PDB file of C-alpha atoms in Angstrom:
ATOM      1  CA  MET L1496      -2.680  -5.898  13.216  1.00  0.00           C
ATOM      2  CA  ALA L1497      -5.148  -3.204  14.270  1.00  0.00           C
ATOM      3  CA  PRO L1498      -8.699  -4.273  15.131  1.00  0.00           C
ATOM      4  CA  PRO L1499     -11.179  -4.181  12.229  1.00  0.00           C
ATOM      5  CA  VAL L1500     -12.997  -0.923  11.542  1.00  0.00           C
ATOM      6  CA  PRO L1501     -16.531  -0.605  10.121  1.00  0.00           C
ATOM      7  CA  THR L1502     -16.398  -1.091   6.355  1.00  0.00           C
ATOM      8  CA  ALA L1503     -16.774   1.983   4.179  1.00  0.00           C
ATOM      9  CA  SER L1504     -17.316   2.105   0.435  1.00  0.00           C
ATOM     10  CA  LEU L1505     -17.406   4.729  -2.292  1.00  0.00           C
ATOM     11  CA  SER L1506     -19.039   4.671  -5.716  1.00  0.00           C
ATOM     12  CA  VAL L1507     -18.411   7.473  -8.232  1.00  0.00           C
ATOM     13  CA  THR L1508     -20.440   7.582 -11.446  1.00  0.00           C
ATOM     14  CA  GLU L1509     -19.959   9.808 -14.507  1.00  0.00           C
ATOM     15  CA  LEU L1510     -18.384  12.580 -12.441  1.00  0.00           C
ATOM     16  CA  ALA L1511     -17.439  15.915 -14.011  1.00  0.00           C
ATOM     17  CA  CYS L1512     -15.723  18.822 -12.219  1.00  0.00           C
ATOM     18  CA  ARG L1513     -14.611  22.302 -13.158  1.00  0.00           C
ATOM     19  CA  ARG L1514     -11.878  24.482 -11.722  1.00  0.00           C
ATOM     20  CA  GLY L1515     -11.509  28.128 -12.646  1.00  0.00           C
ATOM     21  CA  GLY L1516     -14.236  27.781 -15.252  1.00  0.00           C
ATOM     22  CA  ARG L1517     -12.411  24.914 -17.011  1.00  0.00           C
ATOM     23  CA  ARG L1518     -13.621  21.335 -16.977  1.00  0.00           C
ATOM     24  CA  VAL L1519     -10.733  19.274 -15.614  1.00  0.00           C
ATOM     25  CA  PHE L1520     -12.322  15.849 -16.067  1.00  0.00           C
ATOM     26  CA  ASP L1521     -15.633  14.244 -16.975  1.00  0.00           C
ATOM     27  CA  GLY L1522     -17.188  10.804 -17.320  1.00  0.00           C
ATOM     28  CA  LEU L1523     -15.201   9.621 -14.306  1.00  0.00           C
ATOM     29  CA  SER L1524     -16.469   6.369 -12.729  1.00  0.00           C
ATOM     30  CA  PHE L1525     -14.808   4.147 -10.137  1.00  0.00           C
ATOM     31  CA  SER L1526     -15.424   2.453  -6.800  1.00  0.00           C
ATOM     32  CA  VAL L1527     -13.372   1.853  -3.649  1.00  0.00           C
ATOM     33  CA  THR L1528     -14.139  -0.305  -0.637  1.00  0.00           C
ATOM     34  CA  GLY L1529     -12.607  -1.284   2.688  1.00  0.00           C
ATOM     35  CA  GLY L1530      -9.035  -2.552   2.496  1.00  0.00           C
ATOM     36  CA  GLU L1531      -8.297  -0.706  -0.772  1.00  0.00           C
ATOM     37  CA  LEU L1532      -5.936   2.140  -1.583  1.00  0.00           C
ATOM     38  CA  LEU L1533      -6.621   4.216  -4.697  1.00  0.00           C
ATOM     39  CA  ALA L1534      -3.705   6.384  -5.833  1.00  0.00           C
ATOM     40  CA  LEU L1535      -4.695   9.429  -7.913  1.00  0.00           C
ATOM     41  CA  THR L1536      -1.952  10.302 -10.377  1.00  0.00           C
ATOM     42  CA  GLY L1537      -1.576  12.668 -13.317  1.00  0.00           C
ATOM     43  CA  ARG L1538       0.147  15.857 -14.354  1.00  0.00           C
ATOM     44  CA  ASN L1539      -0.286  19.137 -12.520  1.00  0.00           C
ATOM     45  CA  GLY L1540      -3.705  20.550 -13.329  1.00  0.00           C
ATOM     46  CA  SER L1541      -5.238  17.182 -14.164  1.00  0.00           C
ATOM     47  CA  GLY L1542      -7.746  17.485 -11.310  1.00  0.00           C
ATOM     48  CA  LYS L1543      -6.347  15.338  -8.487  1.00  0.00           C
ATOM     49  CA  THR L1544      -7.007  17.895  -5.746  1.00  0.00           C
ATOM     50  CA  THR L1545     -10.307  18.923  -7.332  1.00  0.00           C
ATOM     51  CA  LEU L1546     -11.464  15.306  -7.231  1.00  0.00           C
ATOM     52  CA  LEU L1547     -10.362  14.816  -3.626  1.00  0.00           C
ATOM     53  CA  ARG L1548     -12.158  17.975  -2.544  1.00  0.00           C
ATOM     54  CA  ALA L1549     -15.332  16.836  -4.285  1.00  0.00           C
ATOM     55  CA  LEU L1550     -15.116  13.463  -2.534  1.00  0.00           C
ATOM     56  CA  ALA L1551     -14.739  15.267   0.805  1.00  0.00           C
ATOM     57  CA  SER L1552     -17.704  17.583   0.044  1.00  0.00           C
ATOM     58  CA  LEU L1553     -15.321  20.553   0.098  1.00  0.00           C
ATOM     59  CA  GLY L1554     -16.016  21.288  -3.569  1.00  0.00           C
ATOM     60  CA  ARG L1555     -18.945  20.774  -5.915  1.00  0.00           C
ATOM     61  CA  ALA L1556     -19.114  18.461  -8.884  1.00  0.00           C
ATOM     62  CA  GLU L1557     -20.659  19.784 -12.086  1.00  0.00           C
ATOM     63  CA  SER L1558     -22.448  16.509 -12.749  1.00  0.00           C
ATOM     64  CA  GLY L1559     -22.411  12.846 -11.802  1.00  0.00           C
ATOM     65  CA  THR L1560     -22.804  11.181  -8.433  1.00  0.00           C
ATOM     66  CA  ILE L1561     -20.608  10.512  -5.385  1.00  0.00           C
ATOM     67  CA  ALA L1562     -22.093   7.864  -3.083  1.00  0.00           C
ATOM     68  CA  TRP L1563     -20.382   7.069   0.222  1.00  0.00           C
ATOM     69  CA  ALA L1564     -21.654   4.211   2.400  1.00  0.00           C
ATOM     70  CA  GLY L1565     -20.676   3.775   6.050  1.00  0.00           C
ATOM     71  CA  ALA L1566     -17.818   6.244   5.740  1.00  0.00           C
ATOM     72  CA  ASP L1567     -16.253   8.412   8.422  1.00  0.00           C
ATOM     73  CA  ILE L1568     -13.764  10.616   6.576  1.00  0.00           C
ATOM     74  CA  ALA L1569     -10.400  11.978   7.706  1.00  0.00           C
ATOM     75  CA  TRP L1570      -8.940  14.702   5.464  1.00  0.00           C
ATOM     76  CA  LEU L1571      -5.333  15.743   4.794  1.00  0.00           C
ATOM     77  CA  GLY L1572      -5.001  18.685   2.413  1.00  0.00           C
ATOM     78  CA  HIS L1573      -2.037  20.457   0.816  1.00  0.00           C
ATOM     79  CA  LEU L1574      -2.023  22.748   3.851  1.00  0.00           C
ATOM     80  CA  ASP L1575      -1.520  20.966   7.158  1.00  0.00           C
ATOM     81  CA  GLY L1576      -4.425  22.763   8.894  1.00  0.00           C
ATOM     82  CA  LEU L1577      -2.638  22.968  12.246  1.00  0.00           C
ATOM     83  CA  LYS L1578      -2.858  25.675  14.926  1.00  0.00           C
ATOM     84  CA  GLY L1579       0.595  27.113  15.430  1.00  0.00           C
ATOM     85  CA  ASP L1580       0.188  28.086  19.079  1.00  0.00           C
ATOM     86  CA  LEU L1581      -1.056  24.624  20.072  1.00  0.00           C
ATOM     87  CA  THR L1582       1.348  21.781  20.748  1.00  0.00           C
ATOM     88  CA  VAL L1583       1.634  18.711  18.559  1.00  0.00           C
ATOM     89  CA  ALA L1584      -0.445  16.668  21.017  1.00  0.00           C
ATOM     90  CA  GLU L1585      -3.011  19.458  21.465  1.00  0.00           C
ATOM     91  CA  ASN L1586      -3.569  19.721  17.712  1.00  0.00           C
ATOM     92  CA  ILE L1587      -4.425  16.029  17.556  1.00  0.00           C
ATOM     93  CA  ASP L1588      -6.588  16.234  20.691  1.00  0.00           C
ATOM     94  CA  VAL L1589      -8.562  19.223  19.361  1.00  0.00           C
ATOM     95  CA  ALA L1590      -9.150  17.523  16.021  1.00  0.00           C
ATOM     96  CA  GLU L1591     -10.677  14.532  17.796  1.00  0.00           C
ATOM     97  CA  ARG L1592     -12.932  16.736  19.903  1.00  0.00           C
ATOM     98  CA  LEU L1593     -14.114  18.641  16.826  1.00  0.00           C
ATOM     99  CA  ARG L1594     -15.071  15.290  15.317  1.00  0.00           C
ATOM    100  CA  GLY L1595     -17.186  14.637  18.401  1.00  0.00           C
ATOM    101  CA  VAL L1596     -14.892  11.859  19.600  1.00  0.00           C
ATOM    102  CA  VAL L1597     -13.428  11.544  23.097  1.00  0.00           C
ATOM    103  CA  PRO L1598      -9.636  11.564  22.628  1.00  0.00           C
ATOM    104  CA  ASP L1599      -7.954   8.228  23.274  1.00  0.00           C
ATOM    105  CA  LYS L1600      -4.544   8.503  24.964  1.00  0.00           C
ATOM    106  CA  THR L1601      -3.405   5.125  23.679  1.00  0.00           C
ATOM    107  CA  ARG L1602      -4.248   5.978  20.068  1.00  0.00           C
ATOM    108  CA  LEU L1603      -2.582   9.386  20.445  1.00  0.00           C
ATOM    109  CA  GLU L1604       0.621   7.870  21.803  1.00  0.00           C
ATOM    110  CA  ALA L1605       0.669   5.242  19.070  1.00  0.00           C
ATOM    111  CA  ALA L1606       0.198   7.867  16.334  1.00  0.00           C
ATOM    112  CA  LEU L1607       2.941  10.061  17.799  1.00  0.00           C
ATOM    113  CA  ALA L1608       5.304   7.097  17.999  1.00  0.00           C
ATOM    114  CA  SER L1609       4.497   5.990  14.443  1.00  0.00           C
ATOM    115  CA  PHE L1610       5.710   9.336  13.083  1.00  0.00           C
ATOM    116  CA  ASP L1611       8.587   9.802  15.553  1.00  0.00           C
ATOM    117  CA  LEU L1612       6.829  12.709  17.275  1.00  0.00           C
ATOM    118  CA  THR L1613       6.854  11.536  20.897  1.00  0.00           C
ATOM    119  CA  ALA L1614       9.726  13.850  21.849  1.00  0.00           C
ATOM    120  CA  LEU L1615       7.971  16.761  20.110  1.00  0.00           C
ATOM    121  CA  ALA L1616       4.504  16.223  21.621  1.00  0.00           C
ATOM    122  CA  ALA L1617       4.754  19.267  23.913  1.00  0.00           C
ATOM    123  CA  ARG L1618       6.292  21.566  21.276  1.00  0.00           C
ATOM    124  CA  PRO L1619       4.167  24.353  19.735  1.00  0.00           C
ATOM    125  CA  VAL L1620       3.578  23.575  16.070  1.00  0.00           C
ATOM    126  CA  ARG L1621       4.837  27.031  15.052  1.00  0.00           C
ATOM    127  CA  THR L1622       8.349  25.950  16.131  1.00  0.00           C
ATOM    128  CA  LEU L1623       8.420  22.881  13.902  1.00  0.00           C
ATOM    129  CA  SER L1624       9.968  22.337  10.489  1.00  0.00           C
ATOM    130  CA  ALA L1625       7.791  21.714   7.431  1.00  0.00           C
ATOM    131  CA  GLY L1626       8.464  17.989   7.634  1.00  0.00           C
ATOM    132  CA  GLN L1627       7.609  17.853  11.338  1.00  0.00           C
ATOM    133  CA  ARG L1628       4.351  19.706  10.698  1.00  0.00           C
ATOM    134  CA  ARG L1629       3.460  17.270   7.920  1.00  0.00           C
ATOM    135  CA  ARG L1630       4.156  14.354  10.239  1.00  0.00           C
ATOM    136  CA  THR L1631       1.900  15.969  12.848  1.00  0.00           C
ATOM    137  CA  ALA L1632      -0.915  16.307  10.317  1.00  0.00           C
ATOM    138  CA  LEU L1633      -0.481  12.660   9.331  1.00  0.00           C
ATOM    139  CA  ALA L1634      -0.453  11.583  12.980  1.00  0.00           C
ATOM    140  CA  ARG L1635      -3.751  13.429  13.395  1.00  0.00           C
ATOM    141  CA  VAL L1636      -5.239  11.291  10.592  1.00  0.00           C
ATOM    142  CA  ALA L1637      -3.733   8.109  12.005  1.00  0.00           C
ATOM    143  CA  SER L1638      -5.080   8.871  15.478  1.00  0.00           C
ATOM    144  CA  SER L1639      -8.622   9.313  14.193  1.00  0.00           C
ATOM    145  CA  ARG L1640     -11.137   6.517  14.143  1.00  0.00           C
ATOM    146  CA  ALA L1641     -12.028   7.407  10.556  1.00  0.00           C
ATOM    147  CA  ASN L1642     -12.332   4.446   8.191  1.00  0.00           C
ATOM    148  CA  ALA L1643     -11.874   6.536   5.018  1.00  0.00           C
ATOM    149  CA  TRP L1644      -8.748   8.638   4.525  1.00  0.00           C
ATOM    150  CA  LEU L1645      -8.502  11.307   1.799  1.00  0.00           C
ATOM    151  CA  LEU L1646      -4.881  12.399   1.437  1.00  0.00           C
ATOM    152  CA  ASP L1647      -3.593  15.173  -0.831  1.00  0.00           C
ATOM    153  CA  GLU L1648       0.117  14.671  -1.580  1.00  0.00           C
ATOM    154  CA  PRO L1649       0.794  12.970   1.776  1.00  0.00           C
ATOM    155  CA  LEU L1650       4.509  12.506   0.981  1.00  0.00           C
ATOM    156  CA  ASN L1651       5.130  16.260   0.700  1.00  0.00           C
ATOM    157  CA  ALA L1652       8.032  17.506   2.885  1.00  0.00           C
ATOM    158  CA  LEU L1653       8.712  14.015   4.265  1.00  0.00           C
ATOM    159  CA  ASP L1654      12.220  12.574   4.443  1.00  0.00           C
ATOM    160  CA  ALA L1655      12.867   8.898   3.723  1.00  0.00           C
ATOM    161  CA  PRO L1656      12.198   7.616   7.287  1.00  0.00           C
ATOM    162  CA  ALA L1657       8.944   9.589   7.481  1.00  0.00           C
ATOM    163  CA  GLN L1658       7.847   8.263   4.086  1.00  0.00           C
ATOM    164  CA  ALA L1659       8.487   4.729   5.327  1.00  0.00           C
ATOM    165  CA  ALA L1660       6.459   5.508   8.474  1.00  0.00           C
ATOM    166  CA  LEU L1661       3.541   6.731   6.353  1.00  0.00           C
ATOM    167  CA  ARG L1662       3.605   3.582   4.228  1.00  0.00           C
ATOM    168  CA  ALA L1663       3.572   1.424   7.372  1.00  0.00           C
ATOM    169  CA  VAL L1664       0.641   3.342   8.864  1.00  0.00           C
ATOM    170  CA  LEU L1665      -1.259   3.171   5.577  1.00  0.00           C
ATOM    171  CA  ALA L1666      -0.684  -0.576   5.326  1.00  0.00           C
ATOM    172  CA  THR L1667      -2.013  -1.060   8.867  1.00  0.00           C
ATOM    173  CA  HIS L1668      -5.077   1.070   8.115  1.00  0.00           C
ATOM    174  CA  LEU L1669      -5.848  -0.977   5.006  1.00  0.00           C
ATOM    175  CA  ALA L1670      -5.229  -4.293   6.766  1.00  0.00           C
ATOM    176  CA  SER L1671      -7.772  -3.321   9.430  1.00  0.00           C
ATOM    177  CA  GLY L1672     -10.424  -2.718   6.749  1.00  0.00           C
ATOM    178  CA  GLY L1673     -10.010   1.002   6.169  1.00  0.00           C
ATOM    179  CA  LEU L1674      -9.888   2.600   2.723  1.00  0.00           C
ATOM    180  CA  ALA L1675      -7.668   5.405   1.468  1.00  0.00           C
ATOM    181  CA  ILE L1676      -7.566   7.662  -1.584  1.00  0.00           C
ATOM    182  CA  ALA L1677      -4.377   9.626  -2.098  1.00  0.00           C
ATOM    183  CA  ALA L1678      -3.345  12.178  -4.704  1.00  0.00           C
ATOM    184  CA  THR L1679       0.355  11.704  -5.287  1.00  0.00           C
ATOM    185  CA  HIS L1680       3.232  12.364  -7.678  1.00  0.00           C
ATOM    186  CA  ALA L1681       5.438   9.765  -5.966  1.00  0.00           C
ATOM    187  CA  ALA L1682       4.878   6.025  -5.735  1.00  0.00           C
ATOM    188  CA  LEU L1683       3.203   5.092  -2.452  1.00  0.00           C
ATOM    189  CA  GLU L1684       4.625   1.552  -2.753  1.00  0.00           C
ATOM    190  CA  ILE L1685       1.678  -0.179  -1.099  1.00  0.00           C
ATOM    191  CA  ALA L1686       1.026  -3.722  -2.266  1.00  0.00           C
ATOM    192  CA  GLY L1687      -2.244  -4.077  -4.142  1.00  0.00           C
ATOM    193  CA  ALA L1688      -2.781  -0.324  -4.588  1.00  0.00           C
ATOM    194  CA  ARG L1689      -4.921   0.651  -7.571  1.00  0.00           C
ATOM    195  CA  VAL L1690      -4.079   3.665  -9.730  1.00  0.00           C
ATOM    196  CA  LEU L1691      -6.473   6.181 -11.253  1.00  0.00           C
ATOM    197  CA  GLU L1692      -4.596   8.348 -13.726  1.00  0.00           C
ATOM    198  CA  LEU L1693      -6.289  11.646 -14.533  1.00  0.00           C
ATOM    199  CA  GLY L1694      -5.212  12.558 -18.044  1.00  0.00           C
ATOM    200  CA  ALA L1695      -4.909  16.161 -19.171  1.00  0.00           C
ATOM    201  CA  ARG L1696      -5.473  15.184 -22.844  1.00  0.00           C
ATOM    202  CA  ASP L1697      -8.955  13.693 -22.616  1.00  0.00           C
ATOM    203  CA  ALA L1698      -9.861  14.698 -19.038  1.00  0.00           C
ATOM    204  CA  ARG L1699     -10.732  11.106 -18.202  1.00  0.00           C
ATOM    205  CA  GLY L1700      -9.204   8.626 -15.788  1.00  0.00           C
ATOM    206  CA  GLU L1701      -8.055   5.074 -16.322  1.00  0.00           C
ATOM    207  CA  LEU L1702      -7.959   2.463 -13.555  1.00  0.00           C
ATOM    208  CA  GLY L1703      -5.004   0.146 -13.340  1.00  0.00           C
ATOM    209  CA  ALA L1704      -3.580  -2.343 -10.879  1.00  0.00           C
TER     210      ALA L1704
END
Protein backbone atom coordinates (compact mmCIF):
# COMPACT_ATOMS: atom_id res chain seq x y z
CA MET A 1 0.00 0.00 0.00
CA ALA A 2 1.22 3.51 -0.81
CA PRO A 3 2.04 5.83 2.10
CA PRO A 4 -0.84 8.04 3.28
CA VAL A 5 -1.33 11.39 1.57
CA PRO A 6 -2.71 14.55 3.22
CA THR A 7 -6.49 14.31 3.39
CA ALA A 8 -8.49 16.41 0.96
CA SER A 9 -12.22 17.07 1.00
CA LEU A 10 -14.79 18.70 -1.24
CA SER A 11 -18.21 20.15 -0.43
CA VAL A 12 -20.56 21.29 -3.21
CA THR A 13 -23.75 23.15 -2.30
CA GLU A 14 -26.69 24.10 -4.55
CA LEU A 15 -24.48 24.26 -7.64
CA ALA A 16 -25.87 25.40 -10.99
CA CYS A 17 -23.92 25.53 -14.28
CA ARG A 18 -24.67 26.58 -17.83
CA ARG A 19 -23.13 25.48 -21.10
CA GLY A 20 -23.85 27.24 -24.36
CA GLY A 21 -26.46 29.40 -22.66
CA ARG A 22 -28.39 26.36 -21.39
CA ARG A 23 -28.55 25.36 -17.74
CA VAL A 24 -27.32 21.77 -17.59
CA PHE A 25 -27.95 21.19 -13.89
CA ASP A 26 -28.93 23.08 -10.75
CA GLY A 27 -29.46 22.46 -7.04
CA LEU A 28 -26.53 20.04 -7.04
CA SER A 29 -25.13 19.22 -3.57
CA PHE A 30 -22.67 16.51 -2.55
CA SER A 31 -19.43 15.96 -0.66
CA VAL A 32 -16.34 13.81 -1.17
CA THR A 33 -13.44 13.13 1.17
CA GLY A 34 -10.19 11.19 1.27
CA GLY A 35 -10.48 7.53 0.32
CA GLU A 36 -13.64 8.06 -1.77
CA LEU A 37 -14.30 7.72 -5.48
CA LEU A 38 -17.29 9.56 -6.95
CA ALA A 39 -18.32 8.39 -10.42
CA LEU A 40 -20.22 10.99 -12.48
CA THR A 41 -22.65 9.29 -14.84
CA GLY A 42 -25.45 10.41 -17.14
CA ARG A 43 -26.32 10.79 -20.79
CA ASN A 44 -24.30 12.91 -23.18
CA GLY A 45 -25.01 16.57 -22.48
CA SER A 46 -26.02 15.99 -18.87
CA GLY A 47 -23.14 18.14 -17.59
CA LYS A 48 -20.45 15.67 -16.48
CA THR A 49 -17.57 17.55 -18.11
CA THR A 50 -19.07 20.92 -17.18
CA LEU A 51 -19.17 19.86 -13.54
CA LEU A 52 -15.60 18.54 -13.59
CA ARG A 53 -14.33 21.75 -15.16
CA ALA A 54 -16.12 23.81 -12.51
CA LEU A 55 -14.56 21.68 -9.77
CA ALA A 56 -11.13 22.26 -11.33
CA SER A 57 -11.74 26.03 -11.62
CA LEU A 58 -11.53 25.71 -15.41
CA GLY A 59 -15.15 26.83 -15.79
CA ARG A 60 -17.50 29.06 -13.83
CA ALA A 61 -20.59 28.02 -11.95
CA GLU A 62 -23.71 30.15 -12.32
CA SER A 63 -24.54 29.84 -8.63
CA GLY A 64 -23.80 27.73 -5.58
CA THR A 65 -20.53 27.00 -3.83
CA ILE A 66 -17.54 24.70 -4.38
CA ALA A 67 -15.38 24.37 -1.25
CA TRP A 68 -12.13 22.39 -1.41
CA ALA A 69 -10.11 21.77 1.76
CA GLY A 70 -6.50 20.58 1.73
CA ALA A 71 -6.69 19.60 -1.92
CA ASP A 72 -3.90 19.41 -4.48
CA ILE A 73 -5.63 18.64 -7.77
CA ALA A 74 -4.45 16.57 -10.73
CA TRP A 75 -6.54 16.96 -13.90
CA LEU A 76 -7.18 14.57 -16.80
CA GLY A 77 -9.39 16.03 -19.53
CA HIS A 78 -10.90 14.61 -22.72
CA LEU A 79 -7.74 15.77 -24.50
CA ASP A 80 -4.55 14.24 -23.16
CA GLY A 81 -2.69 17.59 -22.95
CA LEU A 82 0.65 16.10 -23.97
CA LYS A 83 3.48 17.69 -25.98
CA GLY A 84 4.05 15.61 -29.07
CA ASP A 85 7.74 16.36 -29.50
CA LEU A 86 8.55 15.42 -25.89
CA THR A 87 9.05 11.82 -24.85
CA VAL A 88 6.69 9.95 -22.56
CA ALA A 89 9.04 10.44 -19.60
CA GLU A 90 9.66 14.11 -20.46
CA ASN A 91 5.93 14.86 -20.53
CA ILE A 92 5.58 13.51 -17.00
CA ASP A 93 8.73 15.31 -15.82
CA VAL A 94 7.58 18.66 -17.25
CA ALA A 95 4.16 18.32 -15.66
CA GLU A 96 5.77 17.86 -12.26
CA ARG A 97 8.01 20.88 -12.73
CA LEU A 98 5.05 23.03 -13.78
CA ARG A 99 3.37 22.01 -10.53
CA GLY A 100 6.42 23.29 -8.68
CA VAL A 101 7.45 19.79 -7.61
CA VAL A 102 10.91 18.28 -8.01
CA PRO A 103 10.42 15.16 -10.17
CA ASP A 104 10.87 11.88 -8.32
CA LYS A 105 12.55 9.15 -10.38
CA THR A 106 11.07 6.36 -8.27
CA ARG A 107 7.52 7.67 -8.66
CA LEU A 108 8.08 8.18 -12.40
CA GLU A 109 9.33 4.63 -12.88
CA ALA A 110 6.45 3.22 -10.85
CA ALA A 111 3.87 5.17 -12.87
CA LEU A 112 5.44 4.07 -16.16
CA ALA A 113 5.46 0.45 -15.02
CA SER A 114 1.85 0.63 -13.80
CA PHE A 115 0.67 1.54 -17.31
CA ASP A 116 3.15 -0.68 -19.20
CA LEU A 117 5.04 2.34 -20.55
CA THR A 118 8.59 1.53 -19.44
CA ALA A 119 9.65 0.41 -22.92
CA LEU A 120 8.09 3.55 -24.42
CA ALA A 121 9.59 6.07 -21.97
CA ALA A 122 12.05 7.48 -24.53
CA ARG A 123 9.53 7.58 -27.41
CA PRO A 124 8.17 10.95 -28.60
CA VAL A 125 4.47 11.14 -27.78
CA ARG A 126 3.64 12.06 -31.39
CA THR A 127 4.63 8.50 -32.41
CA LEU A 128 2.23 6.82 -30.01
CA SER A 129 -1.21 5.35 -30.57
CA ALA A 130 -4.29 6.92 -28.97
CA GLY A 131 -4.30 4.28 -26.25
CA GLN A 132 -0.61 4.78 -25.50
CA ARG A 133 -1.12 8.54 -25.24
CA ARG A 134 -4.02 8.02 -22.85
CA ARG A 135 -1.88 5.73 -20.72
CA THR A 136 0.83 8.41 -20.69
CA ALA A 137 -1.66 11.02 -19.50
CA LEU A 138 -2.85 8.67 -16.77
CA ALA A 139 0.73 7.91 -15.73
CA ARG A 140 1.27 11.66 -15.40
CA VAL A 141 -1.64 11.80 -12.92
CA ALA A 142 -0.42 8.73 -11.07
CA SER A 143 3.10 10.14 -10.79
CA SER A 144 1.87 13.37 -9.24
CA ARG A 145 1.68 13.90 -5.52
CA ALA A 146 -1.85 15.27 -5.91
CA ASN A 147 -4.38 13.96 -3.39
CA ALA A 148 -7.43 14.86 -5.51
CA TRP A 149 -7.82 13.45 -9.02
CA LEU A 150 -10.40 14.84 -11.49
CA LEU A 151 -10.72 12.46 -14.43
CA ASP A 152 -12.83 13.02 -17.55
CA GLU A 153 -13.63 9.69 -19.24
CA PRO A 154 -10.38 8.06 -18.06
CA LEU A 155 -11.23 4.75 -19.79
CA ASN A 156 -11.30 6.34 -23.26
CA ALA A 157 -9.07 4.54 -25.81
CA LEU A 158 -7.89 1.98 -23.24
CA ASP A 159 -7.81 -1.74 -24.00
CA ALA A 160 -8.74 -4.30 -21.35
CA PRO A 161 -5.25 -4.59 -19.76
CA ALA A 162 -4.93 -0.80 -19.57
CA GLN A 163 -8.38 -0.50 -18.00
CA ALA A 164 -7.35 -3.05 -15.38
CA ALA A 165 -4.15 -1.05 -14.76
CA LEU A 166 -6.18 2.13 -14.23
CA ARG A 167 -8.48 0.40 -11.75
CA ALA A 168 -5.46 -0.89 -9.81
CA VAL A 169 -3.85 2.56 -9.70
CA LEU A 170 -7.13 4.16 -8.63
CA ALA A 171 -7.59 1.60 -5.86
CA THR A 172 -4.07 2.30 -4.57
CA HIS A 173 -4.69 6.06 -4.65
CA LEU A 174 -7.90 5.67 -2.66
CA ALA A 175 -6.33 3.24 -0.18
CA SER A 176 -3.60 5.80 0.55
CA GLY A 177 -6.23 8.43 1.41
CA GLY A 178 -6.60 10.18 -1.92
CA LEU A 179 -9.95 11.10 -3.46
CA ALA A 180 -11.06 10.87 -7.08
CA ILE A 181 -13.98 12.15 -9.14
CA ALA A 182 -14.41 10.62 -12.57
CA ALA A 183 -16.87 11.29 -15.37
CA THR A 184 -17.50 7.97 -17.07
CA HIS A 185 -19.87 6.04 -19.33
CA ALA A 186 -18.32 2.70 -18.34
CA ALA A 187 -18.30 1.07 -14.91
CA LEU A 188 -15.06 1.82 -13.06
CA GLU A 189 -15.57 -1.32 -10.94
CA ILE A 190 -14.00 0.10 -7.79
CA ALA A 191 -15.36 -1.29 -4.54
CA GLY A 192 -17.23 1.29 -2.50
CA ALA A 193 -17.46 3.84 -5.33
CA ARG A 194 -20.37 6.27 -5.07
CA VAL A 195 -22.36 7.33 -8.13
CA LEU A 196 -23.73 10.77 -8.94
CA GLU A 197 -26.09 10.52 -11.89
CA LEU A 198 -26.70 13.79 -13.71
CA GLY A 199 -30.16 13.53 -15.22
CA ALA A 200 -31.08 15.33 -18.42
CA ARG A 201 -34.80 15.39 -17.45
CA ASP A 202 -34.63 17.44 -14.26
CA ALA A 203 -31.00 18.62 -14.44
CA ARG A 204 -30.36 17.31 -10.94
CA GLY A 205 -28.10 14.57 -9.63
CA GLU A 206 -28.84 11.66 -7.36
CA LEU A 207 -26.22 10.02 -5.13
CA GLY A 208 -26.16 6.27 -4.85
CA ALA A 209 -23.85 3.61 -3.48
